[in-house]
Amino acid sequence: MLTVRHLTKRYGETVAVDDLGFEVPPGRVTGFLGPNGAGKSTTMRVLLGLDRPTSGAALVGGRPYTEIPEPTREVGALLDASAVHPGRSARAHLLALARGSGVAPTRVAEVLQEVGLADVARKRIGGFSLGMRQRLGIAAALLGDPAVLVFDEPVNGLDMDGVLWIRRLVRDLADEGRTVFVSSHLMSEMQLVADHLVVVGGGRLLVDEPMADVIAAWSRSPVTVRTPDAALLAEHLSTVPAGAEGRVRVEDAGGGELVVHGLAPEEVGDTAHAAGARVHTLFRAETSLEQAYLELTETATEFSGGASTRPTGAAPTAAKERT
Amino acid sequence: MTATARSFTRSVAEGPIAPAAAPSASRVLVRALAMEWTKLASLRATWWCLGLGLVAMSAFALLMGVSTADRFAEDPVAASGFSYAQLTSQGVFYLVQFVVLTLSAMAATNEYSTRAVITTLQTVPRRGLVLAARTCVTAGLAFAAGAVTTALGIGLLWSVVGSHARLDPGYALTTVLGAGGCMAVLAVLFTGLGTAMRGTAATIGVGFLLLIGIPLVLQLSEVQALNDAAAYLPGTAAIEVYAAGDVGFYTAPHDGPVNLATVLGWAAAAQIVAYTELRVRDA
């Protein structure tokens, strides 16, 4: 269990984290999402005792990291895969960490095997690709067989094989009952690995909800309809009053395709029926977390005084709006 | 590079982890020492540095030995004033102490340039413990460097001039241990300095000034007060200790304990600054 409570961290005048609070319980993958500079890495650094909080606390199992007697046996972390001495072999690097934390040296060969670096164990890290360093960092995190795992942007720089491996590893670790806290600035990645989402923007907490709720709450995905009577249908749709999903907006995507915002597929179908417009295709696109996230950060921007109020991702060409 | 199935890790379904009994303070220190030793010993630069010290001292001793032997062959009476300790101490002063400086600077600072310090502090979050362990390991290597190079230097000198000048094994042993001890204290100083400064080049630069640059300038000034002040710098104070006052190129205004206290004071001050810096500043 990780607990972040009223955490604030300032670097001089810059506020990196601003009164942030959330919990990361065991047994599920908690995604930590936010744009670059949102305070994710800072929060993780404070959690791991590397930076001191300006105020508030970040606790592991109820204690500050620095008060845990054998910390790497309780928390495994990968913050920066390139933070290794290039002149040391992978084996020597892990052996030093094992000796420092009282972990049996035999674990070194085990974790190297697990991350697929057994063949290059005696090679110097300087010759490793970023993907191999990322695996080495994961190996170091797993060394103490910890119940809590913290990964900062673990898929950065990995090839597809590596990305798939990380996703499976993260899932397996959570299924084993461990606490898994993974940060990313990639919404699509979070959607694939996280059960629960903590979203930060500008150092503040924006969302702390299950993944499904986040998607449902933050997206109003449009309905796509294909009809040979596009003009007729668009005209009728524009007379429908604003519904539960907000104002109605129709975009003409061309080729007889309309994209309808603010209505459910049933309402679009009923409107078409009433208008006598023939419908060849009618569907609601699966909402991506990417979309939810963009809408979310757009809102955050508005809160902080940003000017843009235009809907994200909308192609304004031939859009018929009704207010 | 294909990942293998995860099969060996403990299934957490067995239940929450029982909090492990906290290891004793001495055990934690031993672990930190083992970690720092493993890190320092696994870098080629460490061994290159020490090897360079051995080569440099060998070359110095042979050079001095051969030229001295030639002199003694022409003028045997001069041999009575010969001092093994004086020559090897100069070798330590001009060569070996810079090996110790480089070694300490690398040990203290390389984790800042690579950022590997975050991994170290995750493993051992108590920063004072990391500093203590790193300092001990570096000092141990520095002791070996000082003692072994001095012993080697004396041995090589003796092999060349032994027929002219008698070697007192007891006195030689004192010289060997003195050089080792002083190099260890200098390593404590420079590991502290490096930890406080965090940059390898800056540490070596400042170390060079402290060891030889500033004392040389103070002596060149020909102002007696400044010349005497040079005795309070770590390099000059140290050579007074390990050469047992028989430095040859420089005479401090005082003997023995004051010089030892000076070297120890520099080391203690550097460690206090390093510890404070390490505690206060984010990693």
Coordinates of C-alpha atoms in Angstrom, one line a residue:
Chain A
M1 CA 0.0 0.0 0.0
L2 CA 1.3 3.4 -1.0
T3 CA -0.2 6.5 0.6
V4 CA 0.4 10.0 -0.7
R5 CA -1.1 12.6 1.7
H6 CA -1.3 16.4 1.1
L7 CA 2.0 16.1 -0.7
T8 CA 3.6 19.4 -1.9
K9 CA 7.1 19.6 -3.4
R10 CA 8.6 22.9 -4.5
Y11 CA 11.9 23.4 -6.2
G12 CA 12.7 27.0 -5.5
E13 CA 9.8 28.9 -7.1
T14 CA 8.5 26.0 -9.1
V15 CA 5.7 23.9 -7.6
A16 CA 6.2 20.4 -8.9
V17 CA 3.5 18.7 -6.7
D18 CA 0.7 20.6 -5.2
D19 CA -1.3 19.1 -2.3
L20 CA -1.5 15.7 -3.9
G21 CA -3.3 12.9 -2.2
F22 CA -4.2 9.3 -3.2
E23 CA -3.7 5.7 -2.2
V24 CA -2.3 2.7 -4.2
P25 CA -3.8 -0.5 -2.8
P26 CA -2.3 -4.0 -3.5
G27 CA -3.6 -6.5 -6.0
R28 CA -4.2 -4.1 -8.9
V29 CA -2.3 -2.1 -11.4
T30 CA -2.6 1.6 -10.5
G31 CA -1.7 3.8 -13.4
F32 CA -0.2 7.2 -12.8
L33 CA -1.0 9.4 -15.7
G34 CA -0.2 12.9 -16.6
P35 CA 1.6 15.0 -19.2
N36 CA 5.3 15.5 -19.0
G37 CA 6.1 17.8 -16.1
A38 CA 2.9 17.0 -14.2
G39 CA 4.7 15.9 -11.1
K40 CA 4.7 12.1 -11.6
S41 CA 8.4 11.5 -11.3
T42 CA 8.7 14.0 -8.4
T43 CA 6.0 12.1 -6.5
M44 CA 7.8 8.8 -7.1
R45 CA 11.1 10.3 -6.0
V46 CA 9.5 11.5 -2.7
L47 CA 7.9 8.1 -2.3
L48 CA 11.3 6.5 -2.5
G49 CA 13.0 8.9 -0.1
L50 CA 15.2 10.5 -2.8
D51 CA 13.6 14.0 -2.4
R52 CA 12.2 15.5 0.7
P53 CA 8.7 16.7 0.6
T54 CA 8.2 20.4 1.2
S55 CA 5.1 19.4 3.1
G56 CA 2.8 16.4 3.4
A57 CA 3.9 12.8 3.2
A58 CA 4.4 9.9 0.8
L59 CA 4.4 6.6 2.7
V60 CA 5.0 3.0 2.0
G61 CA 3.0 0.7 4.2
G62 CA 2.4 3.6 6.5
R63 CA 6.1 4.6 6.9
P64 CA 8.4 6.9 5.1
Y65 CA 10.7 4.9 2.8
T66 CA 13.8 6.0 4.7
E67 CA 12.5 4.3 7.8
I68 CA 12.0 0.9 6.3
P69 CA 14.8 -1.4 7.6
E70 CA 15.3 -3.4 4.4
P71 CA 13.5 -1.2 1.8
T72 CA 14.3 -3.1 -1.4
R73 CA 12.8 -6.2 0.0
E74 CA 9.5 -4.3 0.4
V75 CA 9.6 -1.9 -2.5
G76 CA 11.2 -2.5 -5.9
A77 CA 11.5 0.6 -8.1
L78 CA 12.6 1.5 -11.6
L79 CA 12.9 5.3 -11.9
D80 CA 15.5 5.8 -14.6
A81 CA 16.9 2.9 -16.6
S82 CA 19.9 4.9 -17.7
A83 CA 21.0 5.7 -14.1
V84 CA 23.7 2.9 -14.1
H85 CA 27.4 3.0 -14.4
P86 CA 28.3 2.0 -18.0
G87 CA 31.6 0.4 -16.9
R88 CA 30.1 -2.2 -14.7
S89 CA 28.7 -5.6 -15.9
A90 CA 25.0 -6.3 -15.4
R91 CA 25.9 -9.0 -13.0
A92 CA 28.2 -6.8 -10.9
H93 CA 25.6 -4.0 -10.8
L94 CA 23.0 -6.4 -9.4
L95 CA 25.4 -8.1 -7.1
A96 CA 26.3 -4.8 -5.5
L97 CA 22.6 -4.1 -4.9
A98 CA 22.0 -7.6 -3.6
R99 CA 24.9 -7.3 -1.1
G100 CA 23.7 -3.9 0.0
S101 CA 20.2 -5.1 0.7
G102 CA 21.0 -8.5 2.2
V103 CA 19.5 -10.4 -0.7
A104 CA 21.0 -13.8 -1.5
P105 CA 23.5 -13.4 -4.4
T106 CA 21.8 -16.3 -6.1
R107 CA 18.9 -14.0 -6.8
V108 CA 21.1 -12.1 -9.3
A109 CA 21.2 -15.0 -11.7
E110 CA 17.5 -15.6 -11.2
V111 CA 16.4 -12.1 -12.0
L112 CA 18.8 -11.9 -14.9
Q113 CA 17.2 -15.0 -16.3
E114 CA 13.7 -13.7 -15.7
V115 CA 14.3 -10.4 -17.6
G116 CA 16.1 -12.2 -20.4
L117 CA 19.6 -10.8 -19.8
A118 CA 21.3 -14.1 -18.6
D119 CA 23.4 -14.3 -21.8
V120 CA 24.8 -10.8 -21.4
A121 CA 25.2 -10.9 -17.6
R122 CA 29.0 -10.4 -17.8
K123 CA 28.9 -7.8 -20.5
R124 CA 29.4 -4.1 -19.5
I125 CA 26.2 -2.1 -19.3
G126 CA 27.7 0.6 -21.5
G127 CA 27.1 -1.6 -24.6
F128 CA 23.4 -2.2 -23.7
S129 CA 20.5 -0.8 -25.7
L130 CA 17.9 1.3 -23.9
G131 CA 15.6 -1.7 -23.9
M132 CA 18.2 -3.9 -22.3
R133 CA 18.9 -1.2 -19.6
Q134 CA 15.1 -1.1 -19.0
R135 CA 15.1 -4.8 -18.4
L136 CA 18.1 -4.5 -16.1
G137 CA 16.3 -1.9 -14.2
I138 CA 13.3 -4.2 -13.8
A139 CA 15.7 -7.0 -12.7
A140 CA 17.0 -4.6 -10.0
A141 CA 13.5 -3.8 -8.9
L142 CA 12.6 -7.5 -8.6
L143 CA 15.8 -8.4 -6.8
G144 CA 14.3 -8.3 -3.3
D145 CA 11.1 -10.0 -4.4
P146 CA 9.1 -6.9 -3.1
A147 CA 5.4 -6.7 -2.5
V148 CA 5.3 -3.2 -3.9
L149 CA 6.6 -2.2 -7.3
V150 CA 7.0 1.3 -8.6
F151 CA 7.9 1.8 -12.3
D152 CA 8.4 5.2 -13.9
E153 CA 7.6 5.1 -17.6
P154 CA 8.7 1.5 -18.0
V155 CA 7.9 1.1 -21.7
N156 CA 9.8 4.1 -22.8
G157 CA 12.3 3.2 -25.5
L158 CA 11.3 -0.4 -25.7
D159 CA 10.6 -2.3 -28.9
M160 CA 7.2 -4.0 -29.4
D161 CA 8.5 -7.3 -27.9
G162 CA 9.7 -5.4 -24.8
V163 CA 6.5 -3.5 -24.4
L164 CA 4.4 -6.7 -24.5
W165 CA 6.8 -8.2 -22.0
I166 CA 6.4 -5.3 -19.6
R167 CA 2.6 -5.3 -19.9
R168 CA 2.5 -9.0 -19.1
L169 CA 4.9 -8.6 -16.2
V170 CA 2.9 -5.7 -14.7
R171 CA -0.3 -7.7 -15.0
D172 CA 1.3 -10.9 -13.5
L173 CA 2.8 -8.9 -10.6
A174 CA -0.6 -7.4 -9.7
D175 CA -2.3 -10.8 -10.1
E176 CA 0.2 -12.2 -7.5
G177 CA -1.3 -9.7 -5.1
R178 CA 1.5 -7.1 -5.3
T179 CA 1.0 -3.4 -5.2
V180 CA 1.9 -2.1 -8.7
F181 CA 2.2 1.6 -9.4
V182 CA 3.1 2.5 -13.0
S183 CA 3.5 5.9 -14.5
S184 CA 3.2 6.9 -18.1
H185 CA 2.4 9.9 -20.2
L186 CA 0.8 7.6 -22.8
M187 CA -2.9 7.2 -22.3
S188 CA -3.1 4.3 -24.7
E189 CA -0.5 2.4 -22.6
M190 CA -2.4 3.0 -19.4
Q191 CA -5.6 1.8 -20.9
L192 CA -3.9 -1.5 -21.6
V193 CA -2.3 -2.1 -18.2
A194 CA -4.0 -0.2 -15.5
D195 CA -7.1 -1.2 -13.5
H196 CA -7.2 2.1 -11.7
L197 CA -6.1 5.5 -12.7
V198 CA -4.6 8.4 -10.9
V199 CA -4.3 11.4 -13.2
V200 CA -2.3 14.5 -12.4
G201 CA -1.9 17.7 -14.2
G202 CA 0.2 20.7 -13.0
G203 CA 1.1 18.8 -9.8
R204 CA -2.5 18.4 -8.8
L205 CA -4.8 15.4 -8.6
L206 CA -7.3 15.4 -11.4
V207 CA -8.8 12.0 -11.2
D208 CA -8.5 9.0 -8.9
E209 CA -11.0 6.4 -10.2
P210 CA -11.3 2.9 -11.7
M211 CA -10.3 2.9 -15.4
A212 CA -13.8 2.1 -16.6
D213 CA -15.3 5.0 -14.7
V214 CA -12.7 7.4 -16.0
I215 CA -13.5 6.5 -19.6
A216 CA -17.3 6.7 -19.0
A217 CA -17.0 9.9 -17.1
W218 CA -14.6 11.8 -19.4
S219 CA -15.7 10.8 -22.8
R220 CA -18.7 11.6 -24.8
S221 CA -17.9 9.5 -27.8
P222 CA -19.7 10.4 -31.1
V223 CA -22.1 8.3 -33.1
T224 CA -21.2 7.7 -36.7
V225 CA -24.0 7.3 -39.2
R226 CA -23.8 6.6 -42.9
T227 CA -26.7 7.6 -45.0
P228 CA -27.5 8.5 -48.6
D229 CA -29.8 11.2 -47.1
A230 CA -27.1 13.0 -45.2
A231 CA -28.4 16.6 -45.7
L232 CA -31.9 15.5 -44.6
L233 CA -30.7 13.7 -41.5
A234 CA -28.3 16.5 -40.5
E235 CA -31.1 19.0 -40.7
H236 CA -33.4 16.9 -38.5
L237 CA -30.6 16.1 -36.0
S238 CA -30.0 19.8 -35.6
T239 CA -33.5 20.3 -34.3
V240 CA -33.1 17.7 -31.5
P241 CA -32.8 19.5 -28.1
A242 CA -29.7 19.0 -26.0
G243 CA -29.9 15.6 -24.2
A244 CA -28.2 13.9 -21.3
E245 CA -24.9 13.9 -23.1
G246 CA -24.8 17.6 -23.6
R247 CA -25.3 19.8 -26.7
V248 CA -25.9 18.1 -30.0
R249 CA -23.3 18.8 -32.7
V250 CA -23.2 17.2 -36.2
E251 CA -20.1 17.0 -38.4
D252 CA -20.3 16.1 -42.0
A253 CA -17.4 13.8 -42.6
G254 CA -18.2 13.6 -46.3
G255 CA -19.3 10.7 -48.4
G256 CA -22.6 10.5 -46.7
E257 CA -21.1 10.0 -43.3
L258 CA -22.2 12.1 -40.3
V259 CA -20.5 12.2 -36.9
V260 CA -23.0 13.1 -34.2
H261 CA -21.9 14.3 -30.8
G262 CA -24.2 14.5 -27.8
L263 CA -26.7 11.8 -28.8
A264 CA -26.9 8.0 -28.1
P265 CA -27.1 5.7 -31.2
E266 CA -30.8 5.0 -30.3
E267 CA -31.6 8.7 -30.5
V268 CA -29.8 9.0 -33.8
G269 CA -31.6 6.0 -35.2
D270 CA -35.0 7.2 -34.0
T271 CA -34.4 10.7 -35.5
A272 CA -33.5 9.1 -38.8
H273 CA -36.6 7.0 -38.8
A274 CA -38.7 10.0 -38.1
A275 CA -37.0 12.0 -40.8
G276 CA -37.4 9.2 -43.3
A277 CA -33.7 9.1 -43.9
R278 CA -32.2 5.7 -44.9
V279 CA -29.5 4.5 -42.6
H280 CA -26.8 2.1 -43.9
T281 CA -24.5 2.1 -40.9
L282 CA -25.0 3.3 -37.4
F283 CA -22.4 2.8 -34.6
R284 CA -20.8 4.4 -31.6
A285 CA -17.0 4.3 -31.7
E286 CA -15.3 2.6 -28.8
T287 CA -14.0 5.3 -26.5
S288 CA -10.3 5.4 -26.1
L289 CA -8.6 6.5 -22.9
E290 CA -6.6 8.8 -25.2
Q291 CA -9.8 10.8 -25.9
A292 CA -10.9 10.8 -22.2
Y293 CA -7.5 12.0 -21.2
L294 CA -7.4 14.8 -23.8
E295 CA -10.7 16.0 -22.7
L296 CA -9.5 15.8 -19.1
T297 CA -6.4 17.8 -19.6
E298 CA -8.3 20.3 -21.7
T299 CA -10.5 20.9 -18.7
A300 CA -7.4 21.2 -16.5
T301 CA -6.1 23.8 -19.0
E302 CA -9.4 25.7 -18.8
F303 CA -9.1 25.7 -15.0
S304 CA -5.7 27.1 -15.1
G305 CA -6.9 29.9 -17.4
G306 CA -6.1 28.4 -20.8
A307 CA -7.9 30.0 -23.7
S308 CA -9.0 27.0 -25.8
T309 CA -12.6 26.0 -25.4
R310 CA -12.8 24.3 -28.8
P311 CA -13.6 20.6 -28.6
T312 CA -10.6 18.5 -29.0
G313 CA -10.1 16.5 -32.2
A314 CA -13.2 17.9 -33.9
A315 CA -12.9 18.6 -37.6
P316 CA -14.8 21.9 -37.8
T317 CA -15.3 21.6 -41.6
A318 CA -19.0 21.8 -42.3
A319 CA -19.9 21.3 -38.7
K320 CA -23.5 22.3 -37.9
E321 CA -23.8 23.4 -34.4
R322 CA -26.9 24.1 -32.4
T323 CA -26.8 25.9 -29.2
Chain B
M1 CA 16.5 -11.9 -25.7
T2 CA 13.2 -13.5 -25.0
A3 CA 11.6 -13.3 -21.6
T4 CA 11.1 -16.5 -19.7
A5 CA 8.1 -17.4 -17.7
R6 CA 7.9 -16.0 -14.2
S7 CA 8.0 -19.0 -12.1
F8 CA 10.2 -18.5 -9.1
T9 CA 8.7 -15.5 -7.4
R10 CA 6.8 -15.9 -4.2
S11 CA 3.1 -16.0 -4.7
V12 CA 1.7 -13.2 -2.6
A13 CA -1.6 -15.0 -2.5
E14 CA 0.0 -16.8 0.4
G15 CA -0.8 -13.7 2.4
P16 CA 0.7 -10.3 3.2
I17 CA 4.4 -10.2 3.9
A18 CA 5.3 -10.4 7.6
P19 CA 7.4 -7.4 8.5
A20 CA 10.9 -8.7 8.6
A21 CA 12.9 -8.2 11.8
A22 CA 15.1 -5.2 11.4
P23 CA 18.7 -6.1 10.8
S24 CA 21.2 -4.9 13.4
A25 CA 23.1 -1.7 12.8
S26 CA 26.4 -3.5 12.3
R27 CA 24.8 -5.9 9.8
V28 CA 23.5 -2.9 7.9
L29 CA 26.9 -1.3 7.9
V30 CA 28.5 -4.6 6.7
R31 CA 26.0 -4.8 3.8
A32 CA 26.7 -1.2 2.8
L33 CA 30.4 -1.9 2.9
A34 CA 30.0 -5.0 0.7
M35 CA 27.9 -3.0 -1.7
E36 CA 30.4 -0.2 -2.0
W37 CA 33.3 -2.6 -2.3
T38 CA 31.5 -4.6 -5.0
K39 CA 30.8 -1.4 -6.9
L40 CA 34.4 0.0 -6.7
A41 CA 36.0 -3.4 -7.4
S42 CA 33.9 -4.0 -10.5
L43 CA 35.1 -0.9 -12.3
R44 CA 38.2 -1.2 -14.4
A45 CA 39.1 2.4 -13.7
T46 CA 39.8 1.5 -10.1
W47 CA 42.4 -1.1 -11.0
W48 CA 43.9 1.0 -13.8
C49 CA 44.3 3.8 -11.2
L50 CA 46.0 1.5 -8.7
G51 CA 48.1 -0.2 -11.4
L52 CA 49.2 3.2 -12.6
G53 CA 50.3 4.1 -9.0
L54 CA 52.5 0.9 -8.9
V55 CA 54.1 1.6 -12.3
A56 CA 54.7 5.2 -11.4
M57 CA 56.3 4.4 -8.1
S58 CA 58.4 1.6 -9.7
A59 CA 59.7 4.0 -12.4
F60 CA 60.4 6.7 -9.8
A61 CA 62.3 4.3 -7.5
L62 CA 64.4 2.8 -10.3
L63 CA 65.2 6.2 -11.7
M64 CA 66.2 7.6 -8.3
G65 CA 68.0 4.4 -7.4
V66 CA 70.2 4.2 -10.5
S67 CA 71.2 7.8 -10.4
T68 CA 71.9 7.6 -6.6
A69 CA 73.9 4.4 -7.1
D70 CA 76.1 6.1 -9.8
R71 CA 76.7 9.0 -7.3
F72 CA 77.7 6.5 -4.5
A73 CA 80.0 4.6 -6.8
E74 CA 82.0 7.9 -7.3
D75 CA 81.6 9.1 -3.7
P76 CA 81.0 6.3 -1.3
V77 CA 81.0 8.6 1.7
A78 CA 77.8 10.3 0.5
A79 CA 75.9 7.0 1.0
S80 CA 76.0 7.5 4.8
G81 CA 73.4 10.3 4.4
F82 CA 71.1 8.3 2.3
S83 CA 67.4 8.0 3.3
Y84 CA 65.1 5.4 1.8
A85 CA 62.1 7.0 3.5
Q86 CA 62.9 10.4 2.0
L87 CA 62.9 9.1 -1.5
T88 CA 59.8 6.9 -1.3
S89 CA 58.0 9.7 0.5
Q90 CA 58.7 12.0 -2.4
G91 CA 57.4 9.3 -4.7
V92 CA 54.2 9.2 -2.7
F93 CA 53.9 12.9 -2.6
Y94 CA 54.5 13.5 -6.3
L95 CA 52.7 10.4 -7.6
V96 CA 50.8 8.1 -5.3
Q97 CA 48.7 10.8 -3.6
F98 CA 47.3 11.8 -6.9
V99 CA 46.3 8.2 -7.6
V100 CA 44.5 8.3 -4.3
L101 CA 42.9 11.7 -5.2
T102 CA 41.6 10.3 -8.5
L103 CA 40.4 7.1 -7.0
S104 CA 38.5 8.9 -4.2
A105 CA 37.1 11.5 -6.5
M106 CA 35.7 8.8 -8.8
A107 CA 34.3 6.7 -6.0
A108 CA 32.6 9.8 -4.5
T109 CA 31.3 11.4 -7.7
N110 CA 30.7 8.9 -10.4
E111 CA 27.2 8.1 -9.2
Y112 CA 26.2 11.7 -9.6
S113 CA 27.2 11.9 -13.2
T114 CA 25.5 8.6 -14.1
R115 CA 22.6 9.2 -11.7
A116 CA 23.2 5.7 -10.3
V117 CA 23.0 7.3 -6.9
I118 CA 19.2 6.9 -7.0
T119 CA 19.7 3.1 -7.1
T120 CA 22.2 3.2 -4.3
L121 CA 20.0 5.4 -2.0
Q122 CA 17.0 3.1 -2.7
T123 CA 19.0 0.2 -1.5
V124 CA 20.6 2.0 1.5
P125 CA 18.4 5.1 2.2
R126 CA 20.4 6.2 5.2
R127 CA 22.8 8.6 3.5
G128 CA 25.3 8.8 6.3
L129 CA 25.7 5.1 6.0
V130 CA 26.4 5.2 2.3
L131 CA 29.0 7.9 2.9
A132 CA 30.6 6.0 5.7
A133 CA 30.8 2.8 3.7
R134 CA 32.1 4.5 0.6
T135 CA 34.7 6.3 2.6
C136 CA 35.9 3.2 4.4
V137 CA 36.2 1.2 1.2
T138 CA 38.1 4.0 -0.5
A139 CA 40.3 4.5 2.5
G140 CA 41.1 0.8 2.6
L141 CA 42.2 0.8 -1.0
A142 CA 44.2 4.0 -0.4
F143 CA 45.9 2.4 2.5
A144 CA 46.9 -0.5 0.3
A145 CA 48.0 1.9 -2.4
G146 CA 50.2 3.9 0.0
A147 CA 51.7 0.9 1.8
V148 CA 52.2 -1.3 -1.3
T149 CA 53.8 1.4 -3.4
T150 CA 56.1 2.5 -0.6
A151 CA 57.1 -1.1 0.1
L152 CA 57.7 -1.6 -3.6
G153 CA 59.7 1.6 -3.8
I154 CA 61.9 0.7 -0.9
G155 CA 62.4 -2.8 -2.3
L156 CA 63.5 -1.5 -5.7
L157 CA 65.7 1.2 -4.2
W158 CA 67.3 -1.4 -2.0
S159 CA 67.9 -3.7 -5.0
V160 CA 69.9 -0.9 -6.6
V161 CA 71.6 0.9 -3.8
G162 CA 71.5 -1.8 -1.1
S163 CA 75.2 -2.4 -1.4
H164 CA 76.0 1.2 -0.5
A165 CA 73.3 2.1 2.0
R166 CA 72.0 -0.1 4.8
L167 CA 68.2 -0.6 5.1
D168 CA 66.7 -0.7 8.6
P169 CA 63.7 -3.0 8.2
G170 CA 62.0 -1.6 11.3
Y171 CA 62.2 2.0 10.1
A172 CA 61.1 0.8 6.6
L173 CA 58.0 -0.7 8.1
T174 CA 57.2 2.5 9.9
T175 CA 57.5 4.4 6.6
V176 CA 55.3 1.8 4.8
L177 CA 52.6 2.0 7.4
G178 CA 52.8 5.8 7.7
A179 CA 52.4 6.2 3.9
G180 CA 49.4 3.8 4.0
G181 CA 47.8 5.5 6.9
C182 CA 48.3 9.0 5.4
M183 CA 46.9 7.9 2.0
A184 CA 43.9 6.5 3.9
V185 CA 43.3 9.8 5.6
L186 CA 43.6 11.7 2.3
A187 CA 41.1 9.3 0.8
V188 CA 38.7 10.2 3.7
L189 CA 39.3 13.9 2.8
F190 CA 38.8 13.5 -0.9
T191 CA 35.8 11.2 -0.7
G192 CA 34.2 13.8 1.6
L193 CA 35.2 16.6 -0.8
G194 CA 33.9 14.7 -3.8
T195 CA 30.6 14.0 -2.1
A196 CA 30.1 17.6 -1.3
M197 CA 31.1 18.8 -4.7
R198 CA 29.5 16.0 -6.8
G199 CA 31.7 16.6 -9.8
T200 CA 34.7 14.5 -10.6
A201 CA 36.7 17.1 -12.5
A202 CA 36.0 19.8 -9.8
T203 CA 37.1 17.4 -7.0
I204 CA 40.3 16.5 -8.7
G205 CA 41.0 20.2 -9.5
V206 CA 40.4 21.3 -5.9
G207 CA 42.3 18.3 -4.6
F208 CA 45.3 19.2 -6.9
L209 CA 45.4 22.7 -5.5
L210 CA 45.2 21.6 -1.9
L211 CA 47.9 18.9 -2.3
I212 CA 50.5 20.7 -4.4
G213 CA 49.3 23.9 -6.1
I214 CA 48.7 26.1 -3.1
P215 CA 51.6 24.9 -1.0
L216 CA 54.0 25.5 -4.0
V217 CA 52.7 29.0 -4.4
L218 CA 53.0 29.8 -0.7
Q219 CA 56.6 28.6 -0.8
L220 CA 57.4 30.6 -3.9
S221 CA 56.1 33.7 -2.1
E222 CA 59.3 33.7 0.0
V223 CA 57.2 35.3 2.8
Q224 CA 58.0 33.2 5.9
A225 CA 54.5 33.4 7.3
L226 CA 53.0 32.1 4.1
N227 CA 55.7 29.5 3.8
D228 CA 54.8 28.3 7.3
A229 CA 51.1 28.4 6.4
A230 CA 51.8 25.8 3.8
A231 CA 52.3 23.3 6.6
Y232 CA 48.6 23.5 7.4
L233 CA 47.6 22.1 4.0
P234 CA 46.8 18.4 3.8
G235 CA 49.5 17.2 1.4
T236 CA 52.4 19.0 3.1
A237 CA 51.2 18.0 6.6
A238 CA 50.8 14.4 5.5
I239 CA 54.3 14.1 4.0
E240 CA 55.8 15.4 7.3
V241 CA 54.0 12.5 8.9
Y242 CA 54.9 9.7 6.5
A243 CA 58.4 10.9 5.9
A244 CA 58.8 11.3 9.7
G245 CA 60.1 14.8 9.2
D246 CA 62.7 13.8 6.6
V247 CA 60.9 15.4 3.6
G248 CA 64.0 16.6 1.8
F249 CA 62.4 19.5 -0.2
Y250 CA 60.4 21.2 2.5
T251 CA 60.6 21.7 6.3
A252 CA 57.5 22.3 8.3
P253 CA 57.8 24.7 11.2
H254 CA 56.6 22.0 13.6
D255 CA 56.9 18.2 14.1
G256 CA 54.8 15.1 14.5
P257 CA 51.4 15.5 16.3
V258 CA 50.5 18.9 14.8
N259 CA 51.0 17.6 11.3
L260 CA 48.9 14.5 12.0
A261 CA 46.2 16.6 13.6
T262 CA 46.2 18.9 10.5
V263 CA 45.6 16.0 8.1
L264 CA 42.9 14.5 10.3
G265 CA 41.3 17.9 10.7
W266 CA 41.0 18.3 7.0
A267 CA 39.5 14.9 6.6
A268 CA 37.0 15.4 9.4
A269 CA 36.0 18.8 8.0
A270 CA 35.4 17.4 4.5
Q271 CA 33.3 14.5 5.9
I272 CA 31.2 16.9 8.0
V273 CA 30.5 19.1 5.0
A274 CA 29.8 16.0 2.8
Y275 CA 27.4 14.5 5.4
T276 CA 25.5 17.8 5.8
E277 CA 25.3 18.3 2.0
L278 CA 24.1 14.7 1.5
R279 CA 21.4 15.0 4.2
V280 CA 20.1 18.4 3.2
R281 CA 20.1 18.2 -0.6
D282 CA 17.8 16.0 -2.8
A283 CA 19.6 13.1 -4.4

